[in-house]
Amino acid sequence: MNTGAPGKSRLLPGYVALYFLFLYLPILLLPVFSFNNAAATTFPLAGFTTKWYVSLRGNGEMLAAAVNSLIVGVCVSGLSTLLGICAARAITRYRFRGRRAANGLIMAPLFLPEIIVAVSLLMVVLAAGMELSLATIILGQTVFCLPYCMSVLTAGFEGFDRSLEEASLDLGETAFGTFRRVTLPVVAPAILSSLLVSFTISLDEFILAFFLSGTEPTLAVYIWGQLRFAAKLPSVLALGTIMLLISILLLTIAEVVRRRAERRYATGGYAHA
Amino acid sequence: MAITASHAPAELAPPEPPRPRWSASEEASGLALISPTLLYAVSLLALPILIVFAYSFWSQDYLTIDRALTLENYRTALFEPMYQDLLGRSLVISLVVSLVTVAISYPIAWFISFHGGRHKNLWLFLITVPCWTSYLLRVMSWKVILGYQGVLNTGLMSAGITDQPIASLLYNSNAVVITLVHSWAAFAILPIFVSLEKIDRSLIEAARDLGDTRLMSFVRVVLPLSLPGIISALLIVMIPTVGDYVTPKLVGGKDGVMIATAIQAQFGKGANWPLGAALSVTTMIVVSAMAGLTVLALKLVVRKIR
Amino acid sequence: MPDTPMIAIDRVNKFYGIYKALSDVSLNIGAGEFFALLGPSGCGKTTLLRSIAGFDNPSSGDIRIDGHSAIGVPPNLRPTNMVFQSYAIFPHLNVEENVAYGLKRLKLGADEERRRVGAALEQVRLGHLGKRRGHELSGGQRQRVALARALVLRPKVLLLDEPLSALDKKLREEMQAELRSLQRAVGITFVLVTHDQYEALALSDRIAVMFGGRIAQVATPKEIYQHPRTKSVADFLGGMNFLSGRTLGQTASGLTVETEKFGTLTLSLPEERIEVGARATVGIRPERLRLLWDDERAPHELTGKVVNRAYFGETTHLLVGVEGLEKPLSMIETNTHGADDLPIGADIRLAYDPEAFVLLADDPPVERVH
């Protein structure tokens, strides 16, 4: 394992542990205080309670926001994955002029302050006379999710041996049949992964939703509104914990699917010319 | 010779049909396939940003937009002390955040790449999970940690280390920097990790073979070769953080306000779209310039030491 | 060769931009023939194979398969099937499903389909691995799946793109024998692309040697080894000692060439017209030079000095410097007399057979023959 690189010193594992603590501590605090029997988020803890979770059940405003988030998430993940498939396939499969420029534009939101994307979209939407609604959030978040979908999908498509498609054609299958019987099943894990990742991003995304939402807030926008009221913090933490679990669950599924596919296909031992 | 490469019989004169060039058809297929996505990105990303650009040269009188070109918005954005202040602080914060994030993330990326063993993917997954969880909640978490009555203070006090809460933890630039570094950690690790993975391990062995110490081989081989990863990590952290809105709002207090708050204000109640547009454009240009300079400086440093 | 070739390639050119991948290639391949396209990488052999399969389209010229022009016919409608260099085993399907892939479209019914898949797998001795997935197979097994998958469709032509290059030496030799017997068993045309001269010599009925997008020579393995037409063909297939000489004249028995040290040789008439008095290159294979031991005598002898020696187990390769020759001669001796013990610098005598010399055309090769 040790390849003559600077050796693993004793300090490094300690540093890694510290780093992980830094990374995870703030996130683990949410569930801790969501079960704490006090409105203030202070130590020592005041005892176990589930009342903050119970209070969520009757919260119609929150439930409405959750439904909005679900609608937006499903639409965004579907739309951005579909657009991502087209672009990722074009970029990995074909050579054409402007390929790099096109890729650069699609990936640009990764390298832009989100507020500027949000503001510019807001101006266009309002200038076009559109009403702010869930639809405008969907349009905006799709722009934002595309780079992530593209990363997942291009990685999946690049591992795809082109001779598989040629083999299918050679064995008598049509172009469409080849896409259905070979391309789609082999890249399915990447597609699923892209759907899950973009849904997670949409669920948690705040800035675009904040700028582009009308009277129907998403969960993130709803939480933002609640943050002003200190008394509501624990129930927001409870909601946050549930969202956290959903996010982690979805991401884990995406990762497992992706890695199982990778294991299965990577050892396919494609010889290269 | 019994059989030779020979002409086919005359009646099989080869046809010379005008076939479209393969590269042309490949080009067409590629463009056709990418066009929906490209159209989407052009109309909802490129076009809006162009419109922002256009607005920044217009002016507004109450609700009517005057399309006569003016540089007045830029004058305000660049010379109004309040905006100067905000922009300056945003730049400093994003510079500090990106440098700190890259500096503390590099060893982690290095650790995963060189000592991750068979579980590199698992390590990466664990690194990225916190990043995908709600940004709002993460920022709020830091507010809970750093607050006057927060986790850190109450924790320190109940542990008997301090007997009074430390008031200076929250609502300043430091709190903003800490929170942002936490938010962007994975974004810095991934590109660095990728560039480290690409390094042929025998290059390091060669450097050792040629007499370098471990540290020297790292500085002279690994570091320069991972520079592309460091650069994209810097850019991917620096540019977005300059316009961060949530973190300064929640943990920045008066002392940690950044430019995004001013931009947002121009689109909120005191609406002045052209000024907001000019502030956005200015921010983008200035941060790009700063990013460019940072990359240049970094390249020079690495060239010096290798 | 039968009257109608299975594959008739007629003046095919292929351009990639300004790069010419195939240059005026004409070739006939007979039904039931095991045909090899041999050449270094980049010589156009794979492009030619892919043009037959339908993955590349010639820029001009015609390709006829079983009498029908294949120009514009997509790969799925051609009576050819291919074994890919990477084998291209579908990773989401198991072995049986891979083999049944092309059959599914024929709608044979479940029973017939299962029967044919089973038979195809038996043919390549994989009957017991039907449920495995691609990544659970060894290289040799993957190759057999690729073979079964192609053959189960009963193509008229099987195309093989460097099918053995991913295998290690031992397995490669095993698979060579298996490929040969499989071809005899199914009796269809096999077209094999390879850069391995021994593979081409061992497997095929005929070989086309290609350089730079052109066909340099088409002949049986023996013919091509014993009578290579050009220097590059001679050089690509095994070793060759090249000597320069001058043509003296033509007699009934052939062309006479005067050489340094080897005297006047009479060589069988080449296909190209060669002027009397012109420079000519002749060659002799290293194994056609023989060491003379003790007082053994031969009608044609030369003396020389061993300048280098390499031991190969059953043989020893010697480089022998001969006074008056520009380059030392290379020769191969079996290690039965003690050639492996000859010290460097030793004086030796060697025998040659004037009949073993061949006249070689200069490069670039003249590929048109009338």
PDB file of N, CA and C in Angstrom, chain C residues 100-175:
ATOM      1  N   ALA C 100     -28.310 -15.692 -26.277  1.00  0.00           N
ATOM      2  CA  ALA C 100     -29.657 -15.623 -26.850  1.00  0.00           C
ATOM      3  C   ALA C 100     -29.974 -14.238 -27.397  1.00  0.00           C
ATOM      4  N   TYR C 101     -29.055 -13.285 -27.187  1.00  0.00           N
ATOM      5  CA  TYR C 101     -29.358 -11.890 -27.505  1.00  0.00           C
ATOM      6  C   TYR C 101     -29.896 -11.716 -28.930  1.00  0.00           C
ATOM      7  N   GLY C 102     -29.155 -12.233 -29.901  1.00  0.00           N
ATOM      8  CA  GLY C 102     -29.567 -12.053 -31.286  1.00  0.00           C
ATOM      9  C   GLY C 102     -30.742 -12.936 -31.663  1.00  0.00           C
ATOM     10  N   LEU C 103     -30.881 -14.083 -30.975  1.00  0.00           N
ATOM     11  CA  LEU C 103     -31.970 -15.007 -31.283  1.00  0.00           C
ATOM     12  C   LEU C 103     -33.323 -14.417 -30.921  1.00  0.00           C
ATOM     13  N   LYS C 104     -33.340 -13.595 -29.862  1.00  0.00           N
ATOM     14  CA  LYS C 104     -34.600 -13.010 -29.390  1.00  0.00           C
ATOM     15  C   LYS C 104     -35.365 -12.344 -30.530  1.00  0.00           C
ATOM     16  N   ARG C 105     -34.617 -11.725 -31.432  1.00  0.00           N
ATOM     17  CA  ARG C 105     -35.287 -11.010 -32.515  1.00  0.00           C
ATOM     18  C   ARG C 105     -35.865 -11.942 -33.559  1.00  0.00           C
ATOM     19  N   LEU C 106     -35.390 -13.176 -33.564  1.00  0.00           N
ATOM     20  CA  LEU C 106     -35.873 -14.109 -34.584  1.00  0.00           C
ATOM     21  C   LEU C 106     -37.187 -14.767 -34.175  1.00  0.00           C
ATOM     22  N   LYS C 107     -37.593 -14.589 -32.915  1.00  0.00           N
ATOM     23  CA  LYS C 107     -38.860 -15.124 -32.413  1.00  0.00           C
ATOM     24  C   LYS C 107     -39.000 -16.612 -32.744  1.00  0.00           C
ATOM     25  N   LEU C 108     -38.053 -17.393 -32.227  1.00  0.00           N
ATOM     26  CA  LEU C 108     -38.027 -18.818 -32.541  1.00  0.00           C
ATOM     27  C   LEU C 108     -38.940 -19.620 -31.637  1.00  0.00           C
ATOM     28  N   GLY C 109     -39.394 -19.011 -30.567  1.00  0.00           N
ATOM     29  CA  GLY C 109     -40.092 -19.773 -29.540  1.00  0.00           C
ATOM     30  C   GLY C 109     -39.093 -20.211 -28.490  1.00  0.00           C
ATOM     31  N   ALA C 110     -39.606 -20.322 -27.259  1.00  0.00           N
ATOM     32  CA  ALA C 110     -38.706 -20.546 -26.125  1.00  0.00           C
ATOM     33  C   ALA C 110     -37.912 -21.840 -26.269  1.00  0.00           C
ATOM     34  N   ASP C 111     -38.566 -22.901 -26.718  1.00  0.00           N
ATOM     35  CA  ASP C 111     -37.890 -24.205 -26.769  1.00  0.00           C
ATOM     36  C   ASP C 111     -36.745 -24.211 -27.764  1.00  0.00           C
ATOM     37  N   GLU C 112     -37.043 -23.745 -28.966  1.00  0.00           N
ATOM     38  CA  GLU C 112     -36.033 -23.735 -30.016  1.00  0.00           C
ATOM     39  C   GLU C 112     -34.868 -22.830 -29.606  1.00  0.00           C
ATOM     40  N   GLU C 113     -35.229 -21.694 -28.998  1.00  0.00           N
ATOM     41  CA  GLU C 113     -34.199 -20.758 -28.578  1.00  0.00           C
ATOM     42  C   GLU C 113     -33.281 -21.416 -27.547  1.00  0.00           C
ATOM     43  N   ARG C 114     -33.890 -22.067 -26.564  1.00  0.00           N
ATOM     44  CA  ARG C 114     -33.105 -22.707 -25.518  1.00  0.00           C
ATOM     45  C   ARG C 114     -32.213 -23.790 -26.124  1.00  0.00           C
ATOM     46  N   ARG C 115     -32.793 -24.534 -27.091  1.00  0.00           N
ATOM     47  CA  ARG C 115     -32.022 -25.609 -27.711  1.00  0.00           C
ATOM     48  C   ARG C 115     -30.797 -25.055 -28.438  1.00  0.00           C
ATOM     49  N   ARG C 116     -31.015 -23.972 -29.158  1.00  0.00           N
ATOM     50  CA  ARG C 116     -29.891 -23.435 -29.929  1.00  0.00           C
ATOM     51  C   ARG C 116     -28.837 -22.795 -29.033  1.00  0.00           C
ATOM     52  N   VAL C 117     -29.291 -22.128 -27.981  1.00  0.00           N
ATOM     53  CA  VAL C 117     -28.335 -21.550 -27.035  1.00  0.00           C
ATOM     54  C   VAL C 117     -27.502 -22.664 -26.409  1.00  0.00           C
ATOM     55  N   GLY C 118     -28.209 -23.745 -26.001  1.00  0.00           N
ATOM     56  CA  GLY C 118     -27.504 -24.876 -25.381  1.00  0.00           C
ATOM     57  C   GLY C 118     -26.491 -25.474 -26.326  1.00  0.00           C
ATOM     58  N   ALA C 119     -26.906 -25.652 -27.575  1.00  0.00           N
ATOM     59  CA  ALA C 119     -26.004 -26.252 -28.553  1.00  0.00           C
ATOM     60  C   ALA C 119     -24.789 -25.365 -28.784  1.00  0.00           C
ATOM     61  N   ALA C 120     -25.053 -24.054 -28.871  1.00  0.00           N
ATOM     62  CA  ALA C 120     -23.943 -23.131 -29.114  1.00  0.00           C
ATOM     63  C   ALA C 120     -22.964 -23.143 -27.953  1.00  0.00           C
ATOM     64  N   LEU C 121     -23.495 -23.216 -26.737  1.00  0.00           N
ATOM     65  CA  LEU C 121     -22.625 -23.230 -25.565  1.00  0.00           C
ATOM     66  C   LEU C 121     -21.848 -24.539 -25.486  1.00  0.00           C
ATOM     67  N   GLU C 122     -22.503 -25.645 -25.877  1.00  0.00           N
ATOM     68  CA  GLU C 122     -21.797 -26.922 -25.908  1.00  0.00           C
ATOM     69  C   GLU C 122     -20.632 -26.848 -26.889  1.00  0.00           C
ATOM     70  N   GLN C 123     -20.915 -26.217 -28.025  1.00  0.00           N
ATOM     71  CA  GLN C 123     -19.909 -26.132 -29.068  1.00  0.00           C
ATOM     72  C   GLN C 123     -18.629 -25.454 -28.574  1.00  0.00           C
ATOM     73  N   VAL C 124     -18.791 -24.474 -27.701  1.00  0.00           N
ATOM     74  CA  VAL C 124     -17.599 -23.809 -27.178  1.00  0.00           C
ATOM     75  C   VAL C 124     -17.262 -24.312 -25.772  1.00  0.00           C
ATOM     76  N   ARG C 125     -17.852 -25.407 -25.370  1.00  0.00           N
ATOM     77  CA  ARG C 125     -17.600 -26.078 -24.094  1.00  0.00           C
ATOM     78  C   ARG C 125     -17.850 -25.159 -22.899  1.00  0.00           C
ATOM     79  N   LEU C 126     -19.003 -24.482 -22.935  1.00  0.00           N
ATOM     80  CA  LEU C 126     -19.368 -23.605 -21.822  1.00  0.00           C
ATOM     81  C   LEU C 126     -20.726 -23.986 -21.247  1.00  0.00           C
ATOM     82  N   GLY C 127     -21.203 -25.189 -21.580  1.00  0.00           N
ATOM     83  CA  GLY C 127     -22.547 -25.594 -21.185  1.00  0.00           C
ATOM     84  C   GLY C 127     -22.834 -25.441 -19.708  1.00  0.00           C
ATOM     85  N   HIS C 128     -21.793 -25.542 -18.879  1.00  0.00           N
ATOM     86  CA  HIS C 128     -21.997 -25.534 -17.434  1.00  0.00           C
ATOM     87  C   HIS C 128     -22.000 -24.129 -16.841  1.00  0.00           C
ATOM     88  N   LEU C 129     -21.726 -23.106 -17.650  1.00  0.00           N
ATOM     89  CA  LEU C 129     -21.570 -21.756 -17.092  1.00  0.00           C
ATOM     90  C   LEU C 129     -22.676 -20.803 -17.522  1.00  0.00           C
ATOM     91  N   GLY C 130     -23.801 -21.374 -17.974  1.00  0.00           N
ATOM     92  CA  GLY C 130     -24.852 -20.545 -18.566  1.00  0.00           C
ATOM     93  C   GLY C 130     -25.377 -19.425 -17.694  1.00  0.00           C
ATOM     94  N   LYS C 131     -25.348 -19.632 -16.375  1.00  0.00           N
ATOM     95  CA  LYS C 131     -25.967 -18.627 -15.494  1.00  0.00           C
ATOM     96  C   LYS C 131     -24.976 -17.568 -15.031  1.00  0.00           C
ATOM     97  N   ARG C 132     -23.701 -17.726 -15.385  1.00  0.00           N
ATOM     98  CA  ARG C 132     -22.699 -16.757 -14.928  1.00  0.00           C
ATOM     99  C   ARG C 132     -22.849 -15.429 -15.659  1.00  0.00           C
ATOM    100  N   ARG C 133     -22.334 -14.401 -14.987  1.00  0.00           N
ATOM    101  CA  ARG C 133     -22.291 -13.083 -15.632  1.00  0.00           C
ATOM    102  C   ARG C 133     -20.890 -12.853 -16.198  1.00  0.00           C
ATOM    103  N   GLY C 134     -20.810 -11.866 -17.074  1.00  0.00           N
ATOM    104  CA  GLY C 134     -19.544 -11.598 -17.750  1.00  0.00           C
ATOM    105  C   GLY C 134     -18.362 -11.429 -16.800  1.00  0.00           C
ATOM    106  N   HIS C 135     -18.586 -10.698 -15.679  1.00  0.00           N
ATOM    107  CA  HIS C 135     -17.451 -10.399 -14.818  1.00  0.00           C
ATOM    108  C   HIS C 135     -17.020 -11.603 -13.995  1.00  0.00           C
ATOM    109  N   GLU C 136     -17.810 -12.687 -14.052  1.00  0.00           N
ATOM    110  CA  GLU C 136     -17.429 -13.885 -13.310  1.00  0.00           C
ATOM    111  C   GLU C 136     -16.672 -14.869 -14.195  1.00  0.00           C
ATOM    112  N   LEU C 137     -16.363 -14.462 -15.418  1.00  0.00           N
ATOM    113  CA  LEU C 137     -15.709 -15.369 -16.352  1.00  0.00           C
ATOM    114  C   LEU C 137     -14.246 -14.985 -16.554  1.00  0.00           C
ATOM    115  N   SER C 138     -13.452 -15.975 -16.907  1.00  0.00           N
ATOM    116  CA  SER C 138     -12.062 -15.687 -17.250  1.00  0.00           C
ATOM    117  C   SER C 138     -12.003 -15.157 -18.684  1.00  0.00           C
ATOM    118  N   GLY C 139     -10.831 -14.698 -19.060  1.00  0.00           N
ATOM    119  CA  GLY C 139     -10.681 -14.156 -20.406  1.00  0.00           C
ATOM    120  C   GLY C 139     -11.039 -15.169 -21.482  1.00  0.00           C
ATOM    121  N   GLY C 140     -10.559 -16.392 -21.315  1.00  0.00           N
ATOM    122  CA  GLY C 140     -10.837 -17.422 -22.307  1.00  0.00           C
ATOM    123  C   GLY C 140     -12.314 -17.760 -22.380  1.00  0.00           C
ATOM    124  N   GLN C 141     -12.959 -17.759 -21.207  1.00  0.00           N
ATOM    125  CA  GLN C 141     -14.396 -18.061 -21.189  1.00  0.00           C
ATOM    126  C   GLN C 141     -15.195 -16.941 -21.841  1.00  0.00           C
ATOM    127  N   ARG C 142     -14.790 -15.699 -21.576  1.00  0.00           N
ATOM    128  CA  ARG C 142     -15.482 -14.574 -22.201  1.00  0.00           C
ATOM    129  C   ARG C 142     -15.384 -14.668 -23.705  1.00  0.00           C
ATOM    130  N   GLN C 143     -14.199 -15.082 -24.164  1.00  0.00           N
ATOM    131  CA  GLN C 143     -14.030 -15.186 -25.587  1.00  0.00           C
ATOM    132  C   GLN C 143     -14.938 -16.252 -26.182  1.00  0.00           C
ATOM    133  N   ARG C 144     -15.106 -17.336 -25.454  1.00  0.00           N
ATOM    134  CA  ARG C 144     -15.995 -18.395 -25.958  1.00  0.00           C
ATOM    135  C   ARG C 144     -17.439 -17.940 -25.983  1.00  0.00           C
ATOM    136  N   VAL C 145     -17.834 -17.133 -24.981  1.00  0.00           N
ATOM    137  CA  VAL C 145     -19.197 -16.595 -25.006  1.00  0.00           C
ATOM    138  C   VAL C 145     -19.374 -15.733 -26.256  1.00  0.00           C
ATOM    139  N   ALA C 146     -18.379 -14.904 -26.531  1.00  0.00           N
ATOM    140  CA  ALA C 146     -18.467 -14.037 -27.712  1.00  0.00           C
ATOM    141  C   ALA C 146     -18.577 -14.879 -28.983  1.00  0.00           C
ATOM    142  N   LEU C 147     -17.841 -15.973 -29.027  1.00  0.00           N
ATOM    143  CA  LEU C 147     -17.905 -16.864 -30.192  1.00  0.00           C
ATOM    144  C   LEU C 147     -19.283 -17.502 -30.308  1.00  0.00           C
ATOM    145  N   ALA C 148     -19.770 -18.052 -29.190  1.00  0.00           N
ATOM    146  CA  ALA C 148     -21.072 -18.717 -29.212  1.00  0.00           C
ATOM    147  C   ALA C 148     -22.169 -17.741 -29.595  1.00  0.00           C
ATOM    148  N   ARG C 149     -22.085 -16.531 -29.054  1.00  0.00           N
ATOM    149  CA  ARG C 149     -23.103 -15.520 -29.304  1.00  0.00           C
ATOM    150  C   ARG C 149     -23.173 -15.169 -30.790  1.00  0.00           C
ATOM    151  N   ALA C 150     -22.001 -15.140 -31.429  1.00  0.00           N
ATOM    152  CA  ALA C 150     -21.979 -14.814 -32.857  1.00  0.00           C
ATOM    153  C   ALA C 150     -22.399 -16.017 -33.692  1.00  0.00           C
ATOM    154  N   LEU C 151     -21.891 -17.207 -33.342  1.00  0.00           N
ATOM    155  CA  LEU C 151     -22.132 -18.381 -34.181  1.00  0.00           C
ATOM    156  C   LEU C 151     -23.566 -18.881 -34.088  1.00  0.00           C
ATOM    157  N   VAL C 152     -24.233 -18.617 -32.967  1.00  0.00           N
ATOM    158  CA  VAL C 152     -25.583 -19.130 -32.783  1.00  0.00           C
ATOM    159  C   VAL C 152     -26.528 -18.544 -33.831  1.00  0.00           C
ATOM    160  N   LEU C 153     -26.150 -17.404 -34.402  1.00  0.00           N
ATOM    161  CA  LEU C 153     -26.993 -16.783 -35.428  1.00  0.00           C
ATOM    162  C   LEU C 153     -26.726 -17.356 -36.814  1.00  0.00           C
ATOM    163  N   ARG C 154     -25.819 -18.322 -36.880  1.00  0.00           N
ATOM    164  CA  ARG C 154     -25.457 -18.977 -38.146  1.00  0.00           C
ATOM    165  C   ARG C 154     -25.126 -17.966 -39.236  1.00  0.00           C
ATOM    166  N   PRO C 155     -24.152 -17.134 -38.978  1.00  0.00           N
ATOM    167  CA  PRO C 155     -23.772 -16.138 -39.989  1.00  0.00           C
ATOM    168  C   PRO C 155     -23.057 -16.807 -41.160  1.00  0.00           C
ATOM    169  N   LYS C 156     -22.965 -16.091 -42.260  1.00  0.00           N
ATOM    170  CA  LYS C 156     -22.190 -16.610 -43.389  1.00  0.00           C
ATOM    171  C   LYS C 156     -20.714 -16.315 -43.190  1.00  0.00           C
ATOM    172  N   VAL C 157     -20.466 -15.260 -42.433  1.00  0.00           N
ATOM    173  CA  VAL C 157     -19.080 -14.864 -42.186  1.00  0.00           C
ATOM    174  C   VAL C 157     -18.918 -14.522 -40.707  1.00  0.00           C
ATOM    175  N   LEU C 158     -17.863 -15.049 -40.105  1.00  0.00           N
ATOM    176  CA  LEU C 158     -17.544 -14.643 -38.739  1.00  0.00           C
ATOM    177  C   LEU C 158     -16.311 -13.748 -38.784  1.00  0.00           C
ATOM    178  N   LEU C 159     -16.440 -12.557 -38.181  1.00  0.00           N
ATOM    179  CA  LEU C 159     -15.331 -11.606 -38.179  1.00  0.00           C
ATOM    180  C   LEU C 159     -14.713 -11.599 -36.798  1.00  0.00           C
ATOM    181  N   LEU C 160     -13.394 -11.723 -36.737  1.00  0.00           N
ATOM    182  CA  LEU C 160     -12.730 -11.766 -35.433  1.00  0.00           C
ATOM    183  C   LEU C 160     -11.687 -10.660 -35.357  1.00  0.00           C
ATOM    184  N   ASP C 161     -11.888  -9.730 -34.422  1.00  0.00           N
ATOM    185  CA  ASP C 161     -10.990  -8.588 -34.293  1.00  0.00           C
ATOM    186  C   ASP C 161      -9.988  -8.857 -33.174  1.00  0.00           C
ATOM    187  N   GLU C 162      -8.787  -9.229 -33.524  1.00  0.00           N
ATOM    188  CA  GLU C 162      -7.739  -9.517 -32.529  1.00  0.00           C
ATOM    189  C   GLU C 162      -8.293 -10.334 -31.363  1.00  0.00           C
ATOM    190  N   PRO C 163      -8.926 -11.462 -31.625  1.00  0.00           N
ATOM    191  CA  PRO C 163      -9.673 -12.128 -30.561  1.00  0.00           C
ATOM    192  C   PRO C 163      -8.780 -12.712 -29.475  1.00  0.00           C
ATOM    193  N   LEU C 164      -7.515 -12.890 -29.763  1.00  0.00           N
ATOM    194  CA  LEU C 164      -6.670 -13.575 -28.794  1.00  0.00           C
ATOM    195  C   LEU C 164      -5.691 -12.641 -28.099  1.00  0.00           C
ATOM    196  N   SER C 165      -5.752 -11.352 -28.454  1.00  0.00           N
ATOM    197  CA  SER C 165      -4.708 -10.455 -27.958  1.00  0.00           C
ATOM    198  C   SER C 165      -4.819 -10.202 -26.460  1.00  0.00           C
ATOM    199  N   ALA C 166      -6.016 -10.403 -25.895  1.00  0.00           N
ATOM    200  CA  ALA C 166      -6.168 -10.130 -24.465  1.00  0.00           C
ATOM    201  C   ALA C 166      -5.787 -11.330 -23.605  1.00  0.00           C
ATOM    202  N   LEU C 167      -5.434 -12.432 -24.228  1.00  0.00           N
ATOM    203  CA  LEU C 167      -5.147 -13.653 -23.473  1.00  0.00           C
ATOM    204  C   LEU C 167      -3.647 -13.837 -23.292  1.00  0.00           C
ATOM    205  N   ASP C 168      -3.288 -14.556 -22.224  1.00  0.00           N
ATOM    206  CA  ASP C 168      -1.857 -14.802 -22.053  1.00  0.00           C
ATOM    207  C   ASP C 168      -1.387 -15.914 -23.000  1.00  0.00           C
ATOM    208  N   LYS C 169      -0.068 -16.094 -23.077  1.00  0.00           N
ATOM    209  CA  LYS C 169       0.521 -16.872 -24.154  1.00  0.00           C
ATOM    210  C   LYS C 169      -0.024 -18.300 -24.210  1.00  0.00           C
ATOM    211  N   LYS C 170      -0.055 -18.934 -23.057  1.00  0.00           N
ATOM    212  CA  LYS C 170      -0.464 -20.335 -22.984  1.00  0.00           C
ATOM    213  C   LYS C 170      -1.901 -20.497 -23.473  1.00  0.00           C
ATOM    214  N   LEU C 171      -2.784 -19.647 -22.927  1.00  0.00           N
ATOM    215  CA  LEU C 171      -4.194 -19.707 -23.276  1.00  0.00           C
ATOM    216  C   LEU C 171      -4.400 -19.355 -24.737  1.00  0.00           C
ATOM    217  N   ARG C 172      -3.560 -18.445 -25.215  1.00  0.00           N
ATOM    218  CA  ARG C 172      -3.672 -18.013 -26.603  1.00  0.00           C
ATOM    219  C   ARG C 172      -3.428 -19.194 -27.532  1.00  0.00           C
ATOM    220  N   GLU C 173      -2.413 -19.981 -27.204  1.00  0.00           N
ATOM    221  CA  GLU C 173      -2.114 -21.138 -28.050  1.00  0.00           C
ATOM    222  C   GLU C 173      -3.241 -22.162 -28.007  1.00  0.00           C
ATOM    223  N   GLU C 174      -3.808 -22.345 -26.821  1.00  0.00           N
ATOM    224  CA  GLU C 174      -4.941 -23.259 -26.702  1.00  0.00           C
ATOM    225  C   GLU C 174      -6.107 -22.803 -27.547  1.00  0.00           C
ATOM    226  N   MET C 175      -6.408 -21.495 -27.443  1.00  0.00           N
ATOM    227  CA  MET C 175      -7.561 -20.970 -28.165  1.00  0.00           C
ATOM    228  C   MET C 175      -7.329 -20.992 -29.670  1.00  0.00           C
TER     229      MET C 175
END
